[in-house]
């Protein structure tokens, strides 16, 4: 019995195992007769996840803790789905070799419903991964005292690869798109208070302090001179 892969083994190992599990799902799909709609969707989602996982494996800045945890969940899910698909494939083979021959899985079959559930699980896992990747703050440097800025080249390069593999833009790229390309070579984009608040970064600027005091100062007793 193989030793299970765990988080301490490292994200690269987890991604390789997840991709292998997803490849099993894809291969097994061709051994199942009928149920074309859920099976085609399962195969397409597996393809999309494989492309995305291999991209994340190659781009260190996308390998955040939350992304890593989701990839572990995908690895585990794909393992279970692959095992289920192998059972369904074996049953499908029996159906097509015993009378009445040629009978595939139809929508009124309980296995069809099981495949629909599997499709939904894979879709949810894929959507969650995409949202987590979109939220990664690629190219951001700085701190809450001195402020934050974005290295434009890093952001643009990673966003291009994410768009190619996943068909989505990083949220940070979408936020700053109108300011990209205006700073020349080695450009950085300084994040203002609105950017920082939108991205959830930990900064309390002078303007935000004054706004906070104006809003709650009377109730707390904190004044401009405090």
Short mmCIF file of C-alpha atoms in Angstrom, two decimals:
data_model
loop_
_atom_site.label_atom_id
_atom_site.label_comp_id
_atom_site.label_asym_id
_atom_site.label_seq_id
_atom_site.Cartn_x
_atom_site.Cartn_y
_atom_site.Cartn_z
CA UNK A 1 0.00 0.00 0.00
CA UNK A 2 1.54 3.37 -1.02
CA UNK A 3 2.40 5.92 1.65
CA UNK A 4 -0.07 8.84 1.54
CA UNK A 5 1.20 12.26 0.50
CA UNK A 6 0.89 14.93 3.19
CA UNK A 7 1.48 18.68 3.39
CA UNK A 8 4.99 18.31 4.90
CA UNK A 9 6.04 16.53 1.69
CA UNK A 10 6.01 19.90 -0.06
CA UNK A 11 3.73 21.55 -2.57
CA UNK A 12 5.64 20.30 -5.60
CA UNK A 13 5.07 16.67 -4.56
CA UNK A 14 1.40 17.37 -3.83
CA UNK A 15 0.92 18.97 -7.25
CA UNK A 16 2.57 16.05 -9.04
CA UNK A 17 0.31 13.62 -7.17
CA UNK A 18 -2.78 15.74 -7.85
CA UNK A 19 -1.97 15.86 -11.57
CA UNK A 20 -1.47 12.10 -11.64
CA UNK A 21 -4.85 11.58 -9.95
CA UNK A 22 -6.54 13.90 -12.41
CA UNK A 23 -4.92 12.07 -15.33
CA UNK A 24 -6.47 8.86 -13.97
CA UNK A 25 -9.88 10.54 -13.99
CA UNK A 26 -9.35 11.59 -17.63
CA UNK A 27 -8.14 8.19 -18.82
CA UNK A 28 -10.97 6.34 -17.11
CA UNK A 29 -13.60 8.55 -18.70
CA UNK A 30 -12.97 6.83 -22.07
CA UNK A 31 -13.81 3.43 -20.56
CA UNK A 32 -17.32 4.48 -19.54
CA UNK A 33 -20.22 4.18 -21.97
CA UNK A 34 -23.00 6.77 -21.94
CA UNK A 35 -23.39 9.77 -19.60
CA UNK A 36 -21.58 11.98 -22.10
CA UNK A 37 -22.58 15.31 -20.53
CA UNK A 38 -21.22 14.83 -17.00
CA UNK A 39 -18.23 12.82 -18.22
CA UNK A 40 -17.20 15.42 -20.81
CA UNK A 41 -17.49 18.14 -18.17
CA UNK A 42 -15.45 16.12 -15.66
CA UNK A 43 -12.73 15.59 -18.28
CA UNK A 44 -12.68 19.29 -19.26
CA UNK A 45 -12.43 20.40 -15.63
CA UNK A 46 -9.64 17.91 -15.00
CA UNK A 47 -7.77 19.35 -18.00
CA UNK A 48 -8.24 22.89 -16.68
CA UNK A 49 -7.01 21.92 -13.23
CA UNK A 50 -3.95 20.14 -14.62
CA UNK A 51 -2.94 23.27 -16.57
CA UNK A 52 -3.48 25.43 -13.52
CA UNK A 53 -1.58 23.15 -11.13
CA UNK A 54 1.42 22.92 -13.43
CA UNK A 55 1.47 26.72 -13.70
CA UNK A 56 1.39 27.12 -9.92
CA UNK A 57 4.20 24.58 -9.62
CA UNK A 58 6.36 26.79 -11.85
CA UNK A 59 5.51 30.18 -10.27
CA UNK A 60 6.66 30.50 -6.68
CA UNK A 61 4.75 33.74 -6.03
CA UNK A 62 1.44 31.90 -6.52
CA UNK A 63 2.29 29.29 -3.90
CA UNK A 64 0.56 30.86 -0.91
CA UNK A 65 -0.58 28.88 2.10
CA UNK A 66 -4.25 29.03 1.10
CA UNK A 67 -3.49 28.01 -2.48
CA UNK A 68 -1.40 25.12 -1.17
CA UNK A 69 -4.17 23.95 1.14
CA UNK A 70 -6.65 24.00 -1.73
CA UNK A 71 -4.29 22.02 -3.95
CA UNK A 72 -4.05 19.40 -1.20
CA UNK A 73 -7.86 19.20 -1.17
CA UNK A 74 -7.84 18.81 -4.96
CA UNK A 75 -5.28 16.01 -4.71
CA UNK A 76 -7.49 14.18 -2.20
CA UNK A 77 -10.67 14.79 -4.20
CA UNK A 78 -9.09 13.63 -7.45
CA UNK A 79 -7.90 10.45 -5.72
CA UNK A 80 -11.44 9.65 -4.60
CA UNK A 81 -12.96 10.56 -7.94
CA UNK A 82 -10.41 8.43 -9.79
CA UNK A 83 -11.27 5.43 -7.60
CA UNK A 84 -14.99 5.97 -8.20
CA UNK A 85 -14.45 6.30 -11.95
CA UNK A 86 -12.53 3.01 -12.03
CA UNK A 87 -15.46 1.24 -10.34
CA UNK A 88 -17.95 2.85 -12.73
CA UNK A 89 -15.76 1.88 -15.70
CA UNK A 90 -15.65 -1.75 -14.57
CA UNK A 91 -19.43 -1.77 -14.21
CA UNK A 92 -19.81 -0.09 -17.60
CA UNK A 93 -17.66 -2.79 -19.18
CA UNK A 94 -19.94 -5.49 -17.78
CA UNK A 95 -23.00 -3.67 -19.10
CA UNK A 96 -21.63 -3.53 -22.64
CA UNK A 97 -20.50 -7.17 -22.76
CA UNK A 98 -23.59 -8.84 -21.29
CA UNK A 99 -27.17 -8.76 -22.63
CA UNK A 100 -28.58 -6.33 -23.50
CA UNK A 101 -25.28 -5.36 -25.10
CA UNK A 102 -24.41 -1.74 -25.81
CA UNK A 103 -26.37 -0.34 -22.87
CA UNK A 104 -24.59 2.72 -21.48
CA UNK A 105 -25.34 4.94 -18.48
CA UNK A 106 -28.55 6.92 -19.03
CA UNK A 107 -29.92 9.95 -17.11
CA UNK A 108 -32.37 7.78 -15.19
CA UNK A 109 -29.54 5.59 -13.87
CA UNK A 110 -28.39 6.26 -10.29
CA UNK A 111 -24.78 6.20 -11.54
CA UNK A 112 -25.58 9.19 -13.76
CA UNK A 113 -26.57 11.14 -10.65
CA UNK A 114 -23.33 10.10 -8.98
CA UNK A 115 -21.36 11.42 -11.95
CA UNK A 116 -23.29 14.69 -11.78
CA UNK A 117 -22.27 15.02 -8.13
CA UNK A 118 -18.65 14.32 -9.03
CA UNK A 119 -18.83 16.98 -11.74
CA UNK A 120 -20.11 19.49 -9.19
CA UNK A 121 -17.37 18.63 -6.69
CA UNK A 122 -14.66 19.10 -9.30
CA UNK A 123 -16.21 22.36 -10.50
CA UNK A 124 -16.34 23.73 -6.95
CA UNK A 125 -12.72 22.74 -6.30
CA UNK A 126 -11.65 24.39 -9.56
CA UNK A 127 -13.59 27.59 -8.88
CA UNK A 128 -12.14 27.85 -5.37
CA UNK A 129 -8.59 27.43 -6.67
CA UNK A 130 -9.14 30.06 -9.35
CA UNK A 131 -10.48 32.57 -6.80
CA UNK A 132 -7.54 31.98 -4.47
CA UNK A 133 -5.04 32.43 -7.30
CA UNK A 134 -6.79 35.60 -8.48
CA UNK A 135 -6.43 37.05 -4.99
CA UNK A 136 -2.66 36.51 -4.70
CA UNK A 137 -0.86 39.86 -4.37
CA UNK A 138 1.86 39.21 -6.93
CA UNK A 139 4.70 41.76 -6.98
CA UNK A 140 3.63 43.57 -3.80
CA UNK A 141 6.39 44.85 -1.51
CA UNK A 142 6.49 47.16 1.49
CA UNK A 143 5.03 47.30 4.97
CA UNK A 144 2.36 49.01 7.04
CA UNK A 145 4.75 51.77 8.14
CA UNK A 146 6.40 52.78 4.87
CA UNK A 147 3.56 51.86 2.55
CA UNK A 148 3.15 49.30 -0.21
CA UNK A 149 4.07 49.24 -3.87
CA UNK A 150 3.91 46.78 -6.76
CA UNK A 151 6.75 45.70 -9.02
CA UNK A 152 5.02 46.14 -12.36
CA UNK A 153 7.10 43.63 -14.33
CA UNK A 154 6.38 40.83 -11.85
CA UNK A 155 2.65 41.50 -11.80
CA UNK A 156 2.27 41.77 -15.58
CA UNK A 157 4.36 38.66 -16.26
CA UNK A 158 2.49 36.43 -13.83
CA UNK A 159 -0.91 37.79 -14.86
CA UNK A 160 -0.16 36.93 -18.50
CA UNK A 161 0.60 33.34 -17.53
CA UNK A 162 -2.45 33.05 -15.29
CA UNK A 163 -4.66 34.37 -18.07
CA UNK A 164 -3.17 31.85 -20.48
CA UNK A 165 -3.66 28.85 -18.19
CA UNK A 166 -6.85 29.80 -16.36
CA UNK A 167 -8.52 32.41 -18.51
CA UNK A 168 -8.76 34.92 -15.65
CA UNK A 169 -6.92 38.06 -14.49
CA UNK A 170 -5.35 38.60 -11.11
CA UNK A 171 -7.48 41.01 -9.07
CA UNK A 172 -4.43 43.17 -8.41
CA UNK A 173 -3.78 43.47 -12.15
CA UNK A 174 -7.41 44.43 -12.78
CA UNK A 175 -7.18 47.03 -10.01
CA UNK A 176 -4.01 48.63 -11.36
CA UNK A 177 -4.49 48.07 -15.08
CA UNK A 178 -5.02 51.76 -15.81
CA UNK A 179 -1.68 52.63 -14.17
CA UNK A 180 0.40 49.93 -15.83
CA UNK A 181 2.87 50.94 -18.54
CA UNK A 182 3.29 54.55 -17.43
CA UNK A 183 6.44 54.26 -15.34
CA UNK A 184 8.99 53.04 -17.86
CA UNK A 185 11.57 50.34 -17.21
CA UNK A 186 11.78 48.86 -13.69
CA UNK A 187 8.56 50.65 -12.84
CA UNK A 188 6.81 50.36 -9.51
CA UNK A 189 3.24 51.40 -8.73
CA UNK A 190 2.61 52.92 -5.32
CA UNK A 191 -0.60 51.77 -3.67
CA UNK A 192 -2.81 54.48 -2.22
CA UNK A 193 -5.18 54.17 0.74
CA UNK A 194 -8.06 53.06 -1.49
CA UNK A 195 -5.90 50.32 -3.03
CA UNK A 196 -4.71 49.15 0.37
CA UNK A 197 -8.22 48.99 1.76
CA UNK A 198 -9.51 47.19 -1.34
CA UNK A 199 -6.72 44.60 -1.14
CA UNK A 200 -6.97 44.12 2.61
CA UNK A 201 -3.39 45.17 3.34
CA UNK A 202 -2.50 46.25 6.92
CA UNK A 203 -1.82 49.95 6.79
CA UNK A 204 -3.04 52.90 8.85
CA UNK A 205 -2.06 56.08 7.05
CA UNK A 206 -2.39 59.59 8.38
CA UNK A 207 -5.51 60.19 6.30
CA UNK A 208 -7.15 57.03 7.62
CA UNK A 209 -6.26 57.95 11.20
CA UNK A 210 -7.91 61.34 10.78
CA UNK A 211 -10.96 59.74 9.18
CA UNK A 212 -11.23 57.27 12.06
CA UNK A 213 -10.90 60.03 14.67
CA UNK A 214 -13.56 62.13 12.94
CA UNK A 215 -15.93 59.15 12.93
CA UNK A 216 -15.50 57.74 16.45
CA UNK A 217 -13.37 60.30 18.31
CA UNK A 218 -16.28 61.87 20.17
CA UNK A 219 -17.47 58.53 21.50
CA UNK A 220 -14.02 57.26 22.51
CA UNK A 221 -12.54 60.51 23.78
CA UNK A 222 -9.68 60.28 21.28
CA UNK A 223 -9.04 63.70 19.72
CA UNK A 224 -6.67 65.16 17.15
CA UNK A 225 -4.22 66.05 19.91
CA UNK A 226 -4.24 62.55 21.46
#
